[in-house]
PDB file of C-alpha atoms and ligand atoms in Angstrom:
ATOM      1  CA  MET A   4      16.155  15.880   5.486  1.00 93.00           C
ATOM      2  CA  ASN A   5      14.242  18.171   7.178  1.00 97.00           C
ATOM      3  CA  GLN A   6      12.804  20.792   4.948  1.00 98.00           C
ATOM      4  CA  GLN A   7      11.217  24.414   6.077  1.00 97.00           C
ATOM      5  CA  ILE A   8       7.237  24.850   5.791  1.00 97.00           C
ATOM      6  CA  LYS A   9       6.886  28.683   4.485  1.00 94.00           C
ATOM      7  CA  LEU A  10       3.411  29.467   4.807  1.00 94.00           C
ATOM      8  CA  ASP A  11       2.395  32.269   7.073  1.00 92.00           C
ATOM      9  CA  LEU A  12       1.531  31.004  10.931  1.00 95.00           C
ATOM     10  CA  PRO A  13       0.655  32.430  13.641  1.00 95.00           C
ATOM     11  CA  ASN A  14       2.420  32.440  17.110  1.00 94.00           C
ATOM     12  CA  GLY A  15       6.324  32.595  15.838  1.00 96.00           C
ATOM     13  CA  ILE A  16       5.464  29.002  15.369  1.00 97.00           C
ATOM     14  CA  ASN A  17       8.326  26.946  13.133  1.00 97.00           C
ATOM     15  CA  LEU A  18       7.370  24.136  10.916  1.00 98.00           C
ATOM     16  CA  PHE A  19      10.087  21.588   9.443  1.00 98.00           C
ATOM     17  CA  MET A  20       8.941  18.782   7.658  1.00 98.00           C
ATOM     18  CA  LYS A  21      11.294  15.402   7.521  1.00 98.00           C
ATOM     19  CA  ARG A  22      10.947  14.247   3.489  1.00 98.00           C
ATOM     20  CA  GLU A  23      11.379  10.227   4.464  1.00 97.00           C
ATOM     21  CA  ASP A  24       8.739  10.031   0.826  1.00 96.00           C
ATOM     22  CA  LEU A  25      12.561  10.776  -0.742  1.00 96.00           C
ATOM     23  CA  LEU A  26      14.259   7.976   1.169  1.00 94.00           C
ATOM     24  CA  HIS A  27      13.793   6.117  -1.885  1.00 93.00           C
ATOM     25  CA  PRO A  28      11.512   6.586  -5.267  1.00 89.00           C
ATOM     26  CA  PHE A  29       9.857   2.833  -5.104  1.00 90.00           C
ATOM     27  CA  VAL A  30       9.942   1.893  -1.939  1.00 93.00           C
ATOM     28  CA  SER A  31       9.051   5.404   0.227  1.00 84.00           C
ATOM     29  CA  GLY A  32       8.852   6.769   3.228  1.00 92.00           C
ATOM     30  CA  ASN A  33       8.138   4.715   6.642  1.00 97.00           C
ATOM     31  CA  LYS A  34       7.580   1.463   4.271  1.00 97.00           C
ATOM     32  CA  PHE A  35      11.331   1.252   3.948  1.00 95.00           C
ATOM     33  CA  ARG A  36      12.241   1.769   7.496  1.00 97.00           C
ATOM     34  CA  LYS A  37       9.923  -0.710   8.862  1.00 98.00           C
ATOM     35  CA  LEU A  38      11.320  -3.728   5.775  1.00 98.00           C
ATOM     36  CA  LYS A  39      14.750  -2.708   6.331  1.00 98.00           C
ATOM     37  CA  TYR A  40      15.266  -5.046   9.154  1.00 98.00           C
ATOM     38  CA  ASN A  41      12.408  -7.458   8.669  1.00 98.00           C
ATOM     39  CA  LEU A  42      13.980  -8.358   4.852  1.00 98.00           C
ATOM     40  CA  LEU A  43      17.969  -8.255   7.051  1.00 98.00           C
ATOM     41  CA  GLN A  44      16.038 -11.211   9.226  1.00 98.00           C
ATOM     42  CA  ALA A  45      14.597 -12.976   6.171  1.00 98.00           C
ATOM     43  CA  LYS A  46      18.047 -13.444   5.137  1.00 98.00           C
ATOM     44  CA  ILE A  47      18.982 -14.809   8.466  1.00 98.00           C
ATOM     45  CA  GLU A  48      16.681 -17.324   8.794  1.00 98.00           C
ATOM     46  CA  GLN A  49      17.347 -18.526   4.978  1.00 98.00           C
ATOM     47  CA  GLN A  50      13.973 -17.413   3.848  1.00 98.00           C
ATOM     48  CA  ASN A  51      13.746 -16.838  -0.069  1.00 97.00           C
ATOM     49  CA  THR A  52       9.792 -15.824   0.148  1.00 98.00           C
ATOM     50  CA  ILE A  53       7.867 -13.334   1.969  1.00 98.00           C
ATOM     51  CA  LEU A  54       4.436 -13.456   2.292  1.00 98.00           C
ATOM     52  CA  THR A  55       2.405 -10.246   3.041  1.00 98.00           C
ATOM     53  CA  PHE A  56      -1.048  -8.798   3.301  1.00 97.00           C
ATOM     54  CA  GLY A  57      -2.464  -5.607   2.065  1.00 97.00           C
ATOM     55  CA  GLY A  58      -5.431  -3.891   0.459  1.00 96.00           C
ATOM     56  CA  ALA A  59      -6.867  -3.202  -2.916  1.00 94.00           C
ATOM     57  CA  PHE A  60      -4.810   0.190  -2.602  1.00 94.00           C
ATOM     58  CA  SER A  61      -1.907  -0.699  -0.173  1.00 96.00           C
ATOM     59  CA  ASN A  62       1.699   1.271  -0.188  1.00 96.00           C
ATOM     60  CA  HIS A  63       2.786  -1.473   2.167  1.00 97.00           C
ATOM     61  CA  ILE A  64       1.816  -3.808  -1.404  1.00 97.00           C
ATOM     62  CA  ALA A  65       4.157  -2.116  -3.913  1.00 97.00           C
ATOM     63  CA  ALA A  66       6.702  -1.630  -1.122  1.00 97.00           C
ATOM     64  CA  VAL A  67       7.237  -5.278  -0.479  1.00 98.00           C
ATOM     65  CA  ALA A  68       6.994  -5.326  -4.210  1.00 98.00           C
ATOM     66  CA  TYR A  69       9.637  -3.630  -5.099  1.00 98.00           C
ATOM     67  CA  ALA A  70      11.820  -4.441  -1.984  1.00 97.00           C
ATOM     68  CA  GLY A  71      11.706  -7.970  -3.051  1.00 98.00           C
ATOM     69  CA  LYS A  72      12.537  -7.656  -6.309  1.00 98.00           C
ATOM     70  CA  GLU A  73      15.430  -5.024  -5.620  1.00 97.00           C
ATOM     71  CA  GLN A  74      16.915  -7.689  -2.922  1.00 97.00           C
ATOM     72  CA  GLY A  75      16.223 -11.047  -4.374  1.00 98.00           C
ATOM     73  CA  PHE A  76      12.676 -12.490  -2.703  1.00 98.00           C
ATOM     74  CA  LYS A  77      10.703 -13.945  -4.160  1.00 98.00           C
ATOM     75  CA  THR A  78       6.953 -12.016  -3.039  1.00 98.00           C
ATOM     76  CA  ILE A  79       3.481 -13.059  -2.231  1.00 98.00           C
ATOM     77  CA  GLY A  80       0.638 -10.874  -1.801  1.00 98.00           C
ATOM     78  CA  ILE A  81      -2.396 -11.924  -0.457  1.00 98.00           C
ATOM     79  CA  ILE A  82      -5.060  -9.194  -1.298  1.00 98.00           C
ATOM     80  CA  ARG A  83      -8.415  -7.843   0.790  1.00 97.00           C
ATOM     81  CA  GLY A  84     -10.755  -8.396  -1.473  1.00 97.00           C
ATOM     82  CA  ASP A  85     -12.038 -11.128  -3.893  1.00 95.00           C
ATOM     83  CA  GLU A  86     -12.766  -8.304  -6.646  1.00 95.00           C
ATOM     84  CA  LEU A  87      -9.874  -7.506  -7.170  1.00 96.00           C
ATOM     85  CA  ARG A  88      -8.440 -10.772  -8.794  1.00 95.00           C
ATOM     86  CA  ASP A  89     -10.897  -9.088 -12.775  1.00 95.00           C
ATOM     87  CA  GLN A  90      -9.465  -5.697 -11.691  1.00 95.00           C
ATOM     88  CA  ILE A  91      -5.350  -5.472 -11.360  1.00 96.00           C
ATOM     89  CA  ASN A  92      -4.863  -3.784 -14.729  1.00 96.00           C
ATOM     90  CA  ASN A  93      -7.142  -1.037 -13.339  1.00 95.00           C
ATOM     91  CA  ASN A  94      -5.562  -0.706 -10.535  1.00 96.00           C
ATOM     92  CA  PRO A  95      -2.309   0.861 -10.362  1.00 95.00           C
ATOM     93  CA  THR A  96      -1.203  -0.300  -6.862  1.00 96.00           C
ATOM     94  CA  LEU A  97      -1.477  -3.978  -8.022  1.00 97.00           C
ATOM     95  CA  LYS A  98      -0.558  -3.502 -11.318  1.00 97.00           C
ATOM     96  CA  PHE A  99       2.770  -2.220  -9.772  1.00 97.00           C
ATOM     97  CA  ALA A 100       3.241  -5.297  -7.723  1.00 98.00           C
ATOM     98  CA  GLN A 101       2.882  -7.716 -10.507  1.00 98.00           C
ATOM     99  CA  GLU A 102       5.246  -6.061 -12.394  1.00 98.00           C
ATOM    100  CA  CYS A 103       7.901  -6.292  -9.669  1.00 98.00           C
ATOM    101  CA  GLY A 104       7.053  -9.842  -9.799  1.00 98.00           C
ATOM    102  CA  MET A 105       4.770  -9.945  -6.497  1.00 98.00           C
ATOM    103  CA  GLN A 106       2.242 -13.309  -7.184  1.00 98.00           C
ATOM    104  CA  PHE A 107      -1.289 -12.772  -5.508  1.00 98.00           C
ATOM    105  CA  LYS A 108      -4.292 -14.181  -3.774  1.00 98.00           C
ATOM    106  CA  PHE A 109      -7.445 -12.338  -3.617  1.00 98.00           C
ATOM    107  CA  ILE A 110      -9.366 -13.166  -0.318  1.00 97.00           C
ATOM    108  CA  SER A 111     -12.793 -12.411   0.385  1.00 97.00           C
ATOM    109  CA  ARG A 112     -13.131  -9.709   3.318  1.00 95.00           C
ATOM    110  CA  GLU A 113     -14.302 -11.900   5.508  1.00 95.00           C
ATOM    111  CA  ALA A 114     -11.850 -14.672   5.599  1.00 94.00           C
ATOM    112  CA  TYR A 115      -9.443 -11.639   5.638  1.00 96.00           C
ATOM    113  CA  ARG A 116     -10.165 -11.115   8.663  1.00 94.00           C
ATOM    114  CA  HIS A 117      -8.625 -14.578   9.772  1.00 93.00           C
ATOM    115  CA  LYS A 118      -5.634 -13.231   8.455  1.00 93.00           C
ATOM    116  CA  HIS A 119      -3.804 -13.664  11.293  1.00 89.00           C
ATOM    117  CA  GLU A 120      -4.705 -16.652  12.603  1.00 93.00           C
ATOM    118  CA  ASN A 121      -2.411 -19.919  12.630  1.00 94.00           C
ATOM    119  CA  ASN A 122      -4.982 -21.786  10.897  1.00 94.00           C
ATOM    120  CA  TYR A 123      -4.825 -19.727   8.236  1.00 95.00           C
ATOM    121  CA  LEU A 124      -1.123 -18.917   8.488  1.00 95.00           C
ATOM    122  CA  ASP A 125      -0.735 -23.207   8.152  1.00 96.00           C
ATOM    123  CA  HIS A 126      -3.185 -22.977   5.295  1.00 95.00           C
ATOM    124  CA  LEU A 127      -1.343 -20.587   3.022  1.00 97.00           C
ATOM    125  CA  LYS A 128       1.726 -22.822   3.980  1.00 97.00           C
ATOM    126  CA  LYS A 129       0.366 -25.483   2.526  1.00 97.00           C
ATOM    127  CA  GLU A 130      -0.322 -23.662  -0.040  1.00 97.00           C
ATOM    128  CA  PHE A 131       2.730 -21.895  -0.393  1.00 97.00           C
ATOM    129  CA  GLY A 132       5.566 -23.497   0.808  1.00 97.00           C
ATOM    130  CA  ALA A 133       8.088 -21.816   3.806  1.00 97.00           C
ATOM    131  CA  PHE A 134       7.644 -18.181   3.749  1.00 98.00           C
ATOM    132  CA  TYR A 135       9.021 -14.902   5.542  1.00 98.00           C
ATOM    133  CA  LEU A 136       5.629 -13.137   7.315  1.00 97.00           C
ATOM    134  CA  ILE A 137       5.325  -9.769   7.531  1.00 97.00           C
ATOM    135  CA  PRO A 138       2.118  -8.731   9.469  1.00 94.00           C
ATOM    136  CA  GLU A 139      -0.298  -6.322   7.590  1.00 92.00           C
ATOM    137  CA  GLY A 140       0.819  -2.342   7.224  1.00 91.00           C
ATOM    138  CA  GLY A 141       4.369  -4.310   8.109  1.00 94.00           C
ATOM    139  CA  THR A 142       3.887  -3.531  11.432  1.00 95.00           C
ATOM    140  CA  ASN A 143       6.031  -6.191  14.572  1.00 97.00           C
ATOM    141  CA  GLU A 144       9.073  -5.430  16.577  1.00 97.00           C
ATOM    142  CA  LEU A 145      11.870  -5.001  13.889  1.00 98.00           C
ATOM    143  CA  ALA A 146       9.877  -2.747  11.916  1.00 98.00           C
ATOM    144  CA  VAL A 147       9.666  -0.445  15.604  1.00 98.00           C
ATOM    145  CA  LYS A 148      13.594  -0.728  15.300  1.00 98.00           C
ATOM    146  CA  GLY A 149      13.794   0.212  11.640  1.00 98.00           C
ATOM    147  CA  CYS A 150      11.448   3.449  12.570  1.00 98.00           C
ATOM    148  CA  GLU A 151      13.165   4.531  15.341  1.00 98.00           C
ATOM    149  CA  GLU A 152      15.858   5.691  12.710  1.00 98.00           C
ATOM    150  CA  ILE A 153      13.833   8.302  11.616  1.00 98.00           C
ATOM    151  CA  LEU A 154      14.328  11.088  14.291  1.00 98.00           C
ATOM    152  CA  THR A 155      19.096  11.671  14.534  1.00 97.00           C
ATOM    153  CA  THR A 156      20.355  14.092  16.876  1.00 95.00           C
ATOM    154  CA  GLU A 157      20.110  16.809  14.059  1.00 95.00           C
ATOM    155  CA  ASP A 158      15.729  17.091  15.395  1.00 98.00           C
ATOM    156  CA  SER A 159      16.762  17.536  19.034  1.00 98.00           C
ATOM    157  CA  LYS A 160      16.152  21.367  18.659  1.00 98.00           C
ATOM    158  CA  PHE A 161      11.923  20.191  18.097  1.00 98.00           C
ATOM    159  CA  ASP A 162       9.494  20.701  20.513  1.00 98.00           C
ATOM    160  CA  TYR A 163       6.566  18.211  18.952  1.00 98.00           C
ATOM    161  CA  VAL A 164       7.294  15.629  16.118  1.00 98.00           C
ATOM    162  CA  CYS A 165       3.944  14.436  14.533  1.00 98.00           C
ATOM    163  CA  CYS A 166       3.446  12.234  12.600  1.00 98.00           C
ATOM    164  CA  ALA A 167       0.241  10.163  10.761  1.00 98.00           C
ATOM    165  CA  VAL A 168      -0.748   6.864  12.344  1.00 98.00           C
ATOM    166  CA  GLY A 169      -2.083   3.734  10.112  1.00 97.00           C
ATOM    167  CA  THR A 170      -1.130   0.366  12.524  1.00 96.00           C
ATOM    168  CA  GLY A 171       1.131   2.216  15.265  1.00 97.00           C
ATOM    169  CA  GLY A 172       4.339   0.728  14.101  1.00 97.00           C
ATOM    170  CA  THR A 173       6.146   3.846  13.062  1.00 98.00           C
ATOM    171  CA  ILE A 174       5.199   5.959  15.721  1.00 98.00           C
ATOM    172  CA  ALA A 175       6.269   3.786  18.334  1.00 98.00           C
ATOM    173  CA  GLY A 176       9.399   3.986  16.383  1.00 98.00           C
ATOM    174  CA  ILE A 177       9.283   7.930  16.762  1.00 98.00           C
ATOM    175  CA  ILE A 178       8.974   7.993  20.511  1.00 98.00           C
ATOM    176  CA  LYS A 179      10.872   5.256  21.273  1.00 98.00           C
ATOM    177  CA  SER A 180      13.935   7.373  20.152  1.00 98.00           C
ATOM    178  CA  ALA A 181      11.903  10.843  20.776  1.00 98.00           C
ATOM    179  CA  LEU A 182      14.192  13.295  23.473  1.00 97.00           C
ATOM    180  CA  PRO A 183      12.472  13.863  27.180  1.00 96.00           C
ATOM    181  CA  HIS A 184      11.543  16.539  25.964  1.00 97.00           C
ATOM    182  CA  GLN A 185       9.626  16.190  23.099  1.00 98.00           C
ATOM    183  CA  LYS A 186       6.233  15.912  22.357  1.00 98.00           C
ATOM    184  CA  ILE A 187       5.214  13.519  19.654  1.00 98.00           C
ATOM    185  CA  LEU A 188       1.618  13.236  18.540  1.00 98.00           C
ATOM    186  CA  GLY A 189      -0.240  10.803  16.197  1.00 98.00           C
ATOM    187  CA  PHE A 190      -2.910  11.430  13.856  1.00 98.00           C
ATOM    188  CA  PRO A 191      -4.844   8.199  13.004  1.00 98.00           C
ATOM    189  CA  ALA A 192      -5.708   7.766   9.964  1.00 97.00           C
ATOM    190  CA  LEU A 193      -8.876   5.531  10.850  1.00 96.00           C
ATOM    191  CA  LYS A 194     -11.208   5.088  13.403  1.00 94.00           C
ATOM    192  CA  GLY A 195     -10.609   3.319  16.448  1.00 82.00           C
ATOM    193  CA  ASP A 196      -9.987   3.077  20.117  1.00 84.00           C
ATOM    194  CA  PHE A 197      -7.432  -0.234  19.148  1.00 90.00           C
ATOM    195  CA  LEU A 198      -4.640   1.733  18.085  1.00 94.00           C
ATOM    196  CA  GLN A 199      -3.240   3.514  21.895  1.00 95.00           C
ATOM    197  CA  ASP A 200      -2.808   0.039  22.967  1.00 95.00           C
ATOM    198  CA  GLU A 201      -1.358  -1.383  20.410  1.00 94.00           C
ATOM    199  CA  ILE A 202       1.028   0.950  20.180  1.00 96.00           C
ATOM    200  CA  ARG A 203       2.034   0.387  23.830  1.00 96.00           C
ATOM    201  CA  ILE A 204       2.918  -3.316  22.877  1.00 96.00           C
ATOM    202  CA  PHE A 205       6.452  -1.890  21.387  1.00 97.00           C
ATOM    203  CA  ALA A 206       6.894   1.290  23.131  1.00 95.00           C
ATOM    204  CA  SER A 207       6.191   2.181  27.332  1.00 93.00           C
ATOM    205  CA  ASN A 208       7.323   5.688  27.100  1.00 92.00           C
ATOM    206  CA  THR A 209       4.800   7.958  27.505  1.00 93.00           C
ATOM    207  CA  GLY A 210       4.945  11.869  26.279  1.00 95.00           C
ATOM    208  CA  TRP A 211       2.725  10.870  22.995  1.00 98.00           C
ATOM    209  CA  LYS A 212      -0.424  11.164  22.347  1.00 97.00           C
ATOM    210  CA  LEU A 213      -3.594  10.556  19.335  1.00 98.00           C
ATOM    211  CA  ILE A 214      -5.541  13.126  18.140  1.00 98.00           C
ATOM    212  CA  ASN A 215      -8.784  11.258  16.517  1.00 97.00           C
ATOM    213  CA  ASP A 216     -10.429  14.579  15.374  1.00 97.00           C
ATOM    214  CA  TYR A 217      -8.631  14.178  11.738  1.00 98.00           C
ATOM    215  CA  HIS A 218      -9.737  11.084   9.993  1.00 98.00           C
ATOM    216  CA  PHE A 219     -11.878  11.864   7.615  1.00 98.00           C
ATOM    217  CA  GLY A 220     -14.379   9.181   8.364  1.00 97.00           C
ATOM    218  CA  GLY A 221     -12.227   6.967   8.355  1.00 97.00           C
ATOM    219  CA  TYR A 222      -9.164   4.670   6.453  1.00 96.00           C
ATOM    220  CA  GLY A 223      -9.220   6.043   3.103  1.00 95.00           C
ATOM    221  CA  LYS A 224     -12.164   8.463   3.386  1.00 96.00           C
ATOM    222  CA  ILE A 225     -11.880  12.139   1.835  1.00 95.00           C
ATOM    223  CA  SER A 226     -13.528  15.051   1.968  1.00 96.00           C
ATOM    224  CA  GLU A 227     -13.568  17.799  -0.825  1.00 96.00           C
ATOM    225  CA  GLU A 228     -11.996  20.818   2.070  1.00 97.00           C
ATOM    226  CA  LEU A 229      -9.448  18.047   2.430  1.00 97.00           C
ATOM    227  CA  ILE A 230      -8.606  18.340  -1.569  1.00 97.00           C
ATOM    228  CA  GLN A 231      -9.040  21.637  -2.070  1.00 96.00           C
ATOM    229  CA  PHE A 232      -6.363  22.223   1.394  1.00 97.00           C
ATOM    230  CA  MET A 233      -3.510  19.709  -0.144  1.00 97.00           C
ATOM    231  CA  ASN A 234      -3.814  21.472  -3.621  1.00 96.00           C
ATOM    232  CA  SER A 235      -2.840  24.214  -1.667  1.00 96.00           C
ATOM    233  CA  PHE A 236      -0.174  23.607   0.137  1.00 97.00           C
ATOM    234  CA  PHE A 237       1.489  21.848  -3.102  1.00 97.00           C
ATOM    235  CA  SER A 238       1.005  25.123  -4.584  1.00 95.00           C
ATOM    236  CA  LYS A 239       2.311  26.780  -1.305  1.00 96.00           C
ATOM    237  CA  THR A 240       5.769  24.577  -1.230  1.00 96.00           C
ATOM    238  CA  GLU A 241       5.573  22.731  -3.648  1.00 95.00           C
ATOM    239  CA  ILE A 242       5.936  19.660  -1.774  1.00 96.00           C
ATOM    240  CA  PRO A 243       3.120  16.756  -2.404  1.00 96.00           C
ATOM    241  CA  ILE A 244       1.577  14.321   0.534  1.00 96.00           C
ATOM    242  CA  ASP A 245      -0.605  11.896   0.168  1.00 96.00           C
ATOM    243  CA  PRO A 246      -4.728  11.989   0.465  1.00 96.00           C
ATOM    244  CA  ILE A 247      -4.858   8.602   2.764  1.00 97.00           C
ATOM    245  CA  TYR A 248      -2.281   9.472   5.455  1.00 98.00           C
ATOM    246  CA  THR A 249       0.136  12.420   5.986  1.00 98.00           C
ATOM    247  CA  GLY A 250      -2.056  14.805   4.041  1.00 98.00           C
ATOM    248  CA  LYS A 251      -4.447  14.657   6.905  1.00 98.00           C
ATOM    249  CA  MET A 252      -2.291  15.081   9.756  1.00 98.00           C
ATOM    250  CA  VAL A 253      -0.070  18.042   7.856  1.00 98.00           C
ATOM    251  CA  PHE A 254      -4.188  19.145   7.794  1.00 98.00           C
ATOM    252  CA  GLY A 255      -4.719  18.461  11.342  1.00 98.00           C
ATOM    253  CA  VAL A 256      -1.703  20.484  12.755  1.00 98.00           C
ATOM    254  CA  ILE A 257      -2.614  23.229  10.644  1.00 98.00           C
ATOM    255  CA  ASP A 258      -5.967  23.616  12.105  1.00 98.00           C
ATOM    256  CA  LEU A 259      -3.865  23.290  15.316  1.00 98.00           C
ATOM    257  CA  ILE A 260      -1.481  25.709  15.022  1.00 98.00           C
ATOM    258  CA  HIS A 261      -4.231  28.084  13.880  1.00 97.00           C
ATOM    259  CA  LYS A 262      -6.374  26.806  16.894  1.00 97.00           C
ATOM    260  CA  GLY A 263      -3.529  28.235  19.659  1.00 97.00           C
ATOM    261  CA  TYR A 264      -3.065  24.514  20.531  1.00 98.00           C
ATOM    262  CA  PHE A 265       1.110  25.201  20.279  1.00 98.00           C
ATOM    263  CA  ALA A 266       2.930  27.492  22.753  1.00 96.00           C
ATOM    264  CA  GLU A 267       4.209  30.391  21.205  1.00 97.00           C
ATOM    265  CA  ASN A 268       7.439  30.291  19.206  1.00 97.00           C
ATOM    266  CA  SER A 269       7.365  25.791  19.278  1.00 98.00           C
ATOM    267  CA  GLN A 270       9.460  24.337  16.741  1.00 98.00           C
ATOM    268  CA  ILE A 271       7.222  21.451  14.789  1.00 98.00           C
ATOM    269  CA  LEU A 272       8.006  18.379  12.911  1.00 98.00           C
ATOM    270  CA  LEU A 273       5.924  16.940  10.621  1.00 98.00           C
ATOM    271  CA  ILE A 274       7.483  13.489   9.297  1.00 98.00           C
ATOM    272  CA  HIS A 275       6.483  12.809   5.606  1.00 98.00           C
ATOM    273  CA  THR A 276       6.068   8.818   5.755  1.00 98.00           C
ATOM    274  CA  GLY A 277       5.306   9.214   1.911  1.00 97.00           C
ATOM    275  CA  GLY A 278       2.419   7.159   0.081  1.00 95.00           C
ATOM    276  CA  LEU A 279       2.702   8.801  -3.152  1.00 95.00           C
ATOM    277  CA  GLN A 280       2.192   5.695  -5.141  1.00 93.00           C
ATOM    278  CA  GLY A 281      -1.738   6.143  -3.753  1.00 93.00           C
ATOM    279  CA  ILE A 282      -2.545   9.765  -5.714  1.00 95.00           C
ATOM    280  CA  GLU A 283      -3.552   7.430  -9.070  1.00 93.00           C
ATOM    281  CA  GLY A 284      -5.728   5.113  -7.076  1.00 93.00           C
ATOM    282  CA  MET A 285      -7.082   7.947  -5.342  1.00 95.00           C
ATOM    283  CA  ASN A 286      -7.718  10.440  -8.436  1.00 96.00           C
ATOM    284  CA  GLN A 287      -9.348   7.228  -9.881  1.00 94.00           C
ATOM    285  CA  LYS A 288     -11.990   7.279  -7.097  1.00 94.00           C
ATOM    286  CA  LEU A 289     -12.314  11.025  -6.969  1.00 96.00           C
ATOM    287  CA  LYS A 290     -13.275  11.123 -10.844  1.00 95.00           C
ATOM    288  CA  LYS A 291     -15.738   8.158 -10.719  1.00 95.00           C
ATOM    289  CA  LYS A 292     -17.669  10.203  -7.777  1.00 94.00           C
ATOM    290  CA  LYS A 293     -16.896  13.494  -9.680  1.00 95.00           C
ATOM    291  CA  LEU A 294     -15.005  15.479  -6.972  1.00 94.00           C
ATOM    292  CA  PRO A 295     -11.865  17.443  -8.001  1.00 95.00           C
ATOM    293  CA  ILE A 296      -8.845  15.710  -7.673  1.00 96.00           C
ATOM    294  CA  LEU A 297      -5.511  15.896  -6.329  1.00 96.00           C
ATOM    295  CA  THR A 298      -2.974  18.086  -8.345  1.00 93.00           C
ATOM    296  CA  THR A 299      -0.179  17.020  -6.518  1.00 79.00           C
ATOM    297  CA  ASN A 300       2.204  15.571  -9.493  1.00 67.00           C
ATOM    298  CA  VAL A 301       4.676  13.238  -8.439  1.00 58.00           C
TER     299      VAL A 301
HETATM  300  C1  PLP B 426       1.503   2.823   6.187  1.00 60.84           C
HETATM  301  C2  PLP B 426       1.722   4.129   6.483  1.00 60.84           C
HETATM  302  C3  PLP B 426       1.398   4.973   7.526  1.00 60.84           C
HETATM  303  C4  PLP B 426       0.885   4.519   8.759  1.00 60.84           C
HETATM  304  O1  PLP B 426       2.131   3.857   9.095  1.00 60.84           O
HETATM  305  P1  PLP B 426       2.027   3.063  10.863  1.00 60.84           P
HETATM  306  O2  PLP B 426       3.462   2.428  10.749  1.00 60.84           O
HETATM  307  O3  PLP B 426       1.110   1.798   9.746  1.00 60.84           O
HETATM  308  O4  PLP B 426       1.167   3.175  11.395  1.00 60.84           O
HETATM  309  C5  PLP B 426       1.809   6.240   7.740  1.00 60.84           C
HETATM  310  N1  PLP B 426       2.087   7.108   6.895  1.00 60.84           N
HETATM  311  C6  PLP B 426       1.790   6.243   4.805  1.00 60.84           C
HETATM  312  C7  PLP B 426       2.349   7.572   4.073  1.00 60.84           C
HETATM  313  C8  PLP B 426       1.500   5.074   5.163  1.00 60.84           C
HETATM  314  O5  PLP B 426       2.157   4.586   3.786  1.00 60.84           O
END
């Protein structure tokens, strides 16, 4: 569903948001798209266990846990950070995943860095038996295929499509399904030059660009300015956005609109990739730091 964003914008710009956050109550946004064909493939391969990786507040972990439960898979989450073992009950994401039946293995940050190496995966197979592996963030060929379904024929009127970028799987799907006249702008939620190449592994088309000016210091980092922006956006539009991904992207697009980046009368589509489950965990952190919290209540 595309919803018009009614803000006071210059240059005749028209802004719409694709509400992928509303696709499913628990498996929100792009994680739903990314899991679709992977879970089908796991069934074809007759696997009954899904194993994946993620951090403390990972949308992907929450999505795999719920989708696994819904579709009858056993799920295993390899979680970054030894110390989280004792904090499950204070961590809304992990608590939710555990209630969905996900089994955790907590590992050190050092071990986590080697998570996709064959040695480590063999070690996991010995420990857990056979499993269908979904990489961190859920990005692989089948995930990109799922994300090709985000844009539909009714989106052909848009000149620009903007989305947040984590591992790059979502934007790769959007790039592959975009029409030749459309420009795709990605807003990385983290620092790093590697994303461009990652995206090219899956999408060979041109006509897209990453805008690296709105990561706010890196993954999961947030500033008071961003919090105020998101709260104001919510009070004007009643659309909740998450602080890790979509919040930064929307901040970036509105900033660029005011700086005259887009041509007059441009039609811009923002992809709301979901991730609202992360707001509660973020607010816990903000309270500890005595910063204002996100009032984008859901
Ligand atoms: C995971 C996630 C992203 C990033 O998607 P990638 O395919 O990894 O680039 C964007 N937005 C939300 C809300 C997410 O949960």
